[in-house]
């Protein structure tokens, strides 16, 4: 299942052959796509002593399902995820208190090559420009430091998603994901494996980014390996958080909150989470047919049953009145998450709002296209045409110019 990243294009193939997979399984090297082949160093990059930062601290309890000894959950997915939101917001608050005014530190050169770090960021920018054209255009309005940091996070998310959703996904095992998570720990501790890792390592040392959302995204990849059905929306919500809501929590520290915003930090992060959930729900509704052909159903089983539907209806691809009624409810839910997200986008730093508004506006229009296709998401893929994008993007830009509200308007 493709990760619903905070940008406006769906992930597509990045890795080349089995080399990327081998870099995870055997720890040897990373090759990018054919266009970027051999752009990264074959040797491990060591930035020195590997200073432990607040970013790299380990939590004693991972953001995972809490259970009683009998195996029953003690809190809902939404409650559990909000705990991560609070921790990320607290990290940002500590950073702001310690610096009074948020500043981005200058580049930390990698020993042995003063230009290596700049080259690493440039490589991230090339990948973003190739596979996320509209979002990349929006980042041009951001400050150089924030733009490069977003590129670095984008590339890490792509690489992570490709592990289980790319052309070589069959090679990936839980052990390989464990190695990828160990590699993530090294990145946050200042010990990147390759140049793309080096860009992310520099990013998390300069911005108040918490490691937990990154860990949770890897947990979402683990879930994709072992799970192809979701009993109810609570389970689906957790999956959507893992693979997409995490992106919002990673990105807000980079995007920044407008100095004039009166909204609470927690509420802005909660809105970013809502955008990730909305994007992933939209992906799920768009890709019902494609997922069914892979034997996967990312729709709440209890709600399907209540609508008089089953997995067999997914596999048969029947567009019936029952299906249309069911889809209307699912689309309504996704739009409610988009509505919640809109409340937070306006509170972001002015230079960061446009790419996020573009993502929100264009992804939301996919729901309109599903409706225009008479809810046939089995054989018709809903997409926003170039002409509609050209109409929508000026609207997104106009929205990005609206300043934050002068009163506290975001509540959990």
PDB file of C-alpha atoms in Angstrom, residues 126-240:
ATOM      1  CA  UNK A 126      16.917  15.591  -7.563  1.00  0.00           C
ATOM      2  CA  UNK A 127      14.788  12.704  -6.320  1.00  0.00           C
ATOM      3  CA  UNK A 128      12.072  15.077  -5.079  1.00  0.00           C
ATOM      4  CA  UNK A 129      12.081  16.983  -8.384  1.00  0.00           C
ATOM      5  CA  UNK A 130      11.790  13.753 -10.354  1.00  0.00           C
ATOM      6  CA  UNK A 131       9.009  12.067  -8.398  1.00  0.00           C
ATOM      7  CA  UNK A 132       7.125  14.898  -6.652  1.00  0.00           C
ATOM      8  CA  UNK A 133       7.146  17.669  -9.217  1.00  0.00           C
ATOM      9  CA  UNK A 134       4.262  19.765  -7.895  1.00  0.00           C
ATOM     10  CA  UNK A 135       5.333  19.505  -4.276  1.00  0.00           C
ATOM     11  CA  UNK A 136       8.926  20.261  -5.213  1.00  0.00           C
ATOM     12  CA  UNK A 137       7.742  23.414  -6.979  1.00  0.00           C
ATOM     13  CA  UNK A 138       5.980  24.479  -3.798  1.00  0.00           C
ATOM     14  CA  UNK A 139       9.118  23.994  -1.702  1.00  0.00           C
ATOM     15  CA  UNK A 140      10.859  26.668  -3.782  1.00  0.00           C
ATOM     16  CA  UNK A 141       9.015  29.240  -1.664  1.00  0.00           C
ATOM     17  CA  UNK A 142      10.550  27.848   1.527  1.00  0.00           C
ATOM     18  CA  UNK A 143      13.846  28.982   3.012  1.00  0.00           C
ATOM     19  CA  UNK A 144      16.831  26.987   1.679  1.00  0.00           C
ATOM     20  CA  UNK A 145      17.355  25.278   5.048  1.00  0.00           C
ATOM     21  CA  UNK A 146      13.759  24.154   5.345  1.00  0.00           C
ATOM     22  CA  UNK A 147      13.558  23.144   1.693  1.00  0.00           C
ATOM     23  CA  UNK A 148      16.597  20.874   1.921  1.00  0.00           C
ATOM     24  CA  UNK A 149      15.347  19.343   5.164  1.00  0.00           C
ATOM     25  CA  UNK A 150      11.994  18.492   3.596  1.00  0.00           C
ATOM     26  CA  UNK A 151      13.837  16.898   0.674  1.00  0.00           C
ATOM     27  CA  UNK A 152      15.801  14.712   3.083  1.00  0.00           C
ATOM     28  CA  UNK A 153      12.653  13.536   4.873  1.00  0.00           C
ATOM     29  CA  UNK A 154      10.921  12.904   1.546  1.00  0.00           C
ATOM     30  CA  UNK A 155      13.733  10.650   0.358  1.00  0.00           C
ATOM     31  CA  UNK A 156      13.809   8.654   3.599  1.00  0.00           C
ATOM     32  CA  UNK A 157      10.040   8.093   3.407  1.00  0.00           C
ATOM     33  CA  UNK A 158      10.310   6.975  -0.218  1.00  0.00           C
ATOM     34  CA  UNK A 159      13.071   4.550   0.562  1.00  0.00           C
ATOM     35  CA  UNK A 160      11.087   3.142   3.470  1.00  0.00           C
ATOM     36  CA  UNK A 161       7.909   2.769   1.419  1.00  0.00           C
ATOM     37  CA  UNK A 162       9.805   1.085  -1.401  1.00  0.00           C
ATOM     38  CA  UNK A 163      10.865  -1.681   0.966  1.00  0.00           C
ATOM     39  CA  UNK A 164       7.377  -3.199   1.007  1.00  0.00           C
ATOM     40  CA  UNK A 165       5.675  -1.525  -1.946  1.00  0.00           C
ATOM     41  CA  UNK A 166       8.399  -1.448  -4.578  1.00  0.00           C
ATOM     42  CA  UNK A 167       9.308  -3.903  -7.316  1.00  0.00           C
ATOM     43  CA  UNK A 168      11.537  -5.898  -4.959  1.00  0.00           C
ATOM     44  CA  UNK A 169       9.113  -6.091  -2.042  1.00  0.00           C
ATOM     45  CA  UNK A 170       9.151  -9.891  -2.132  1.00  0.00           C
ATOM     46  CA  UNK A 171      12.750  -9.833  -0.897  1.00  0.00           C
ATOM     47  CA  UNK A 172      11.881  -7.930   2.265  1.00  0.00           C
ATOM     48  CA  UNK A 173      11.473  -9.766   5.565  1.00  0.00           C
ATOM     49  CA  UNK A 174      10.762  -8.553   9.129  1.00  0.00           C
ATOM     50  CA  UNK A 175      14.475  -8.981   9.835  1.00  0.00           C
ATOM     51  CA  UNK A 176      15.292  -6.603   6.976  1.00  0.00           C
ATOM     52  CA  UNK A 177      12.970  -3.991   8.476  1.00  0.00           C
ATOM     53  CA  UNK A 178      14.681  -4.474  11.830  1.00  0.00           C
ATOM     54  CA  UNK A 179      17.995  -3.663  10.129  1.00  0.00           C
ATOM     55  CA  UNK A 180      16.434  -0.604   8.503  1.00  0.00           C
ATOM     56  CA  UNK A 181      15.266   0.574  11.940  1.00  0.00           C
ATOM     57  CA  UNK A 182      18.744   0.018  13.393  1.00  0.00           C
ATOM     58  CA  UNK A 183      20.078   2.107  10.545  1.00  0.00           C
ATOM     59  CA  UNK A 184      17.554   4.814  11.447  1.00  0.00           C
ATOM     60  CA  UNK A 185      18.881   4.836  15.013  1.00  0.00           C
ATOM     61  CA  UNK A 186      22.376   5.395  13.608  1.00  0.00           C
ATOM     62  CA  UNK A 187      21.099   8.281  11.507  1.00  0.00           C
ATOM     63  CA  UNK A 188      19.636  10.005  14.566  1.00  0.00           C
ATOM     64  CA  UNK A 189      22.867   9.384  16.484  1.00  0.00           C
ATOM     65  CA  UNK A 190      24.978  11.065  13.805  1.00  0.00           C
ATOM     66  CA  UNK A 191      26.277   7.909  12.122  1.00  0.00           C
ATOM     67  CA  UNK A 192      24.789   7.876   8.587  1.00  0.00           C
ATOM     68  CA  UNK A 193      25.407   4.889   6.337  1.00  0.00           C
ATOM     69  CA  UNK A 194      25.383   6.731   3.008  1.00  0.00           C
ATOM     70  CA  UNK A 195      24.972  10.215   1.623  1.00  0.00           C
ATOM     71  CA  UNK A 196      21.171  10.220   1.626  1.00  0.00           C
ATOM     72  CA  UNK A 197      21.257   9.122   5.257  1.00  0.00           C
ATOM     73  CA  UNK A 198      23.777  11.904   5.828  1.00  0.00           C
ATOM     74  CA  UNK A 199      21.295  14.530   4.657  1.00  0.00           C
ATOM     75  CA  UNK A 200      18.656  13.237   7.060  1.00  0.00           C
ATOM     76  CA  UNK A 201      21.171  12.989   9.903  1.00  0.00           C
ATOM     77  CA  UNK A 202      22.082  16.636   9.411  1.00  0.00           C
ATOM     78  CA  UNK A 203      18.396  17.575   9.226  1.00  0.00           C
ATOM     79  CA  UNK A 204      17.452  15.936  12.526  1.00  0.00           C
ATOM     80  CA  UNK A 205      20.427  17.592  14.228  1.00  0.00           C
ATOM     81  CA  UNK A 206      19.253  21.023  13.085  1.00  0.00           C
ATOM     82  CA  UNK A 207      15.498  20.739  13.626  1.00  0.00           C
ATOM     83  CA  UNK A 208      13.463  19.471  16.628  1.00  0.00           C
ATOM     84  CA  UNK A 209      12.424  16.246  14.880  1.00  0.00           C
ATOM     85  CA  UNK A 210      11.513  13.291  17.063  1.00  0.00           C
ATOM     86  CA  UNK A 211      12.574   9.776  16.032  1.00  0.00           C
ATOM     87  CA  UNK A 212       9.271   8.162  17.049  1.00  0.00           C
ATOM     88  CA  UNK A 213       7.261   8.963  13.875  1.00  0.00           C
ATOM     89  CA  UNK A 214      10.112   7.463  11.818  1.00  0.00           C
ATOM     90  CA  UNK A 215      10.038   4.302  13.906  1.00  0.00           C
ATOM     91  CA  UNK A 216       6.281   4.188  13.554  1.00  0.00           C
ATOM     92  CA  UNK A 217       6.454   4.409   9.768  1.00  0.00           C
ATOM     93  CA  UNK A 218       8.698   1.337   9.787  1.00  0.00           C
ATOM     94  CA  UNK A 219       6.112  -0.327  12.028  1.00  0.00           C
ATOM     95  CA  UNK A 220       3.553   0.409   9.312  1.00  0.00           C
ATOM     96  CA  UNK A 221       5.760  -1.439   6.835  1.00  0.00           C
ATOM     97  CA  UNK A 222       5.849  -4.399   9.230  1.00  0.00           C
ATOM     98  CA  UNK A 223       2.072  -4.287   9.377  1.00  0.00           C
ATOM     99  CA  UNK A 224       1.897  -4.497   5.583  1.00  0.00           C
ATOM    100  CA  UNK A 225       3.973  -7.678   5.692  1.00  0.00           C
ATOM    101  CA  UNK A 226       1.695  -9.481   8.119  1.00  0.00           C
ATOM    102  CA  UNK A 227      -1.753  -7.945   7.710  1.00  0.00           C
ATOM    103  CA  UNK A 228      -4.126  -7.623   4.760  1.00  0.00           C
ATOM    104  CA  UNK A 229      -7.468  -7.061   6.556  1.00  0.00           C
ATOM    105  CA  UNK A 230      -8.679  -4.531   9.124  1.00  0.00           C
ATOM    106  CA  UNK A 231     -11.514  -5.464  11.451  1.00  0.00           C
ATOM    107  CA  UNK A 232     -12.735  -1.938  12.115  1.00  0.00           C
ATOM    108  CA  UNK A 233     -11.830   1.700  11.604  1.00  0.00           C
ATOM    109  CA  UNK A 234      -9.843   1.785  14.827  1.00  0.00           C
ATOM    110  CA  UNK A 235      -7.407  -0.718  13.317  1.00  0.00           C
ATOM    111  CA  UNK A 236      -7.387   1.104   9.987  1.00  0.00           C
ATOM    112  CA  UNK A 237      -6.763   4.447  11.702  1.00  0.00           C
ATOM    113  CA  UNK A 238      -3.650   3.029  13.347  1.00  0.00           C
ATOM    114  CA  UNK A 239      -2.381   1.761  10.000  1.00  0.00           C
ATOM    115  CA  UNK A 240      -3.055   5.146   8.367  1.00  0.00           C
TER     116      UNK A 240
END
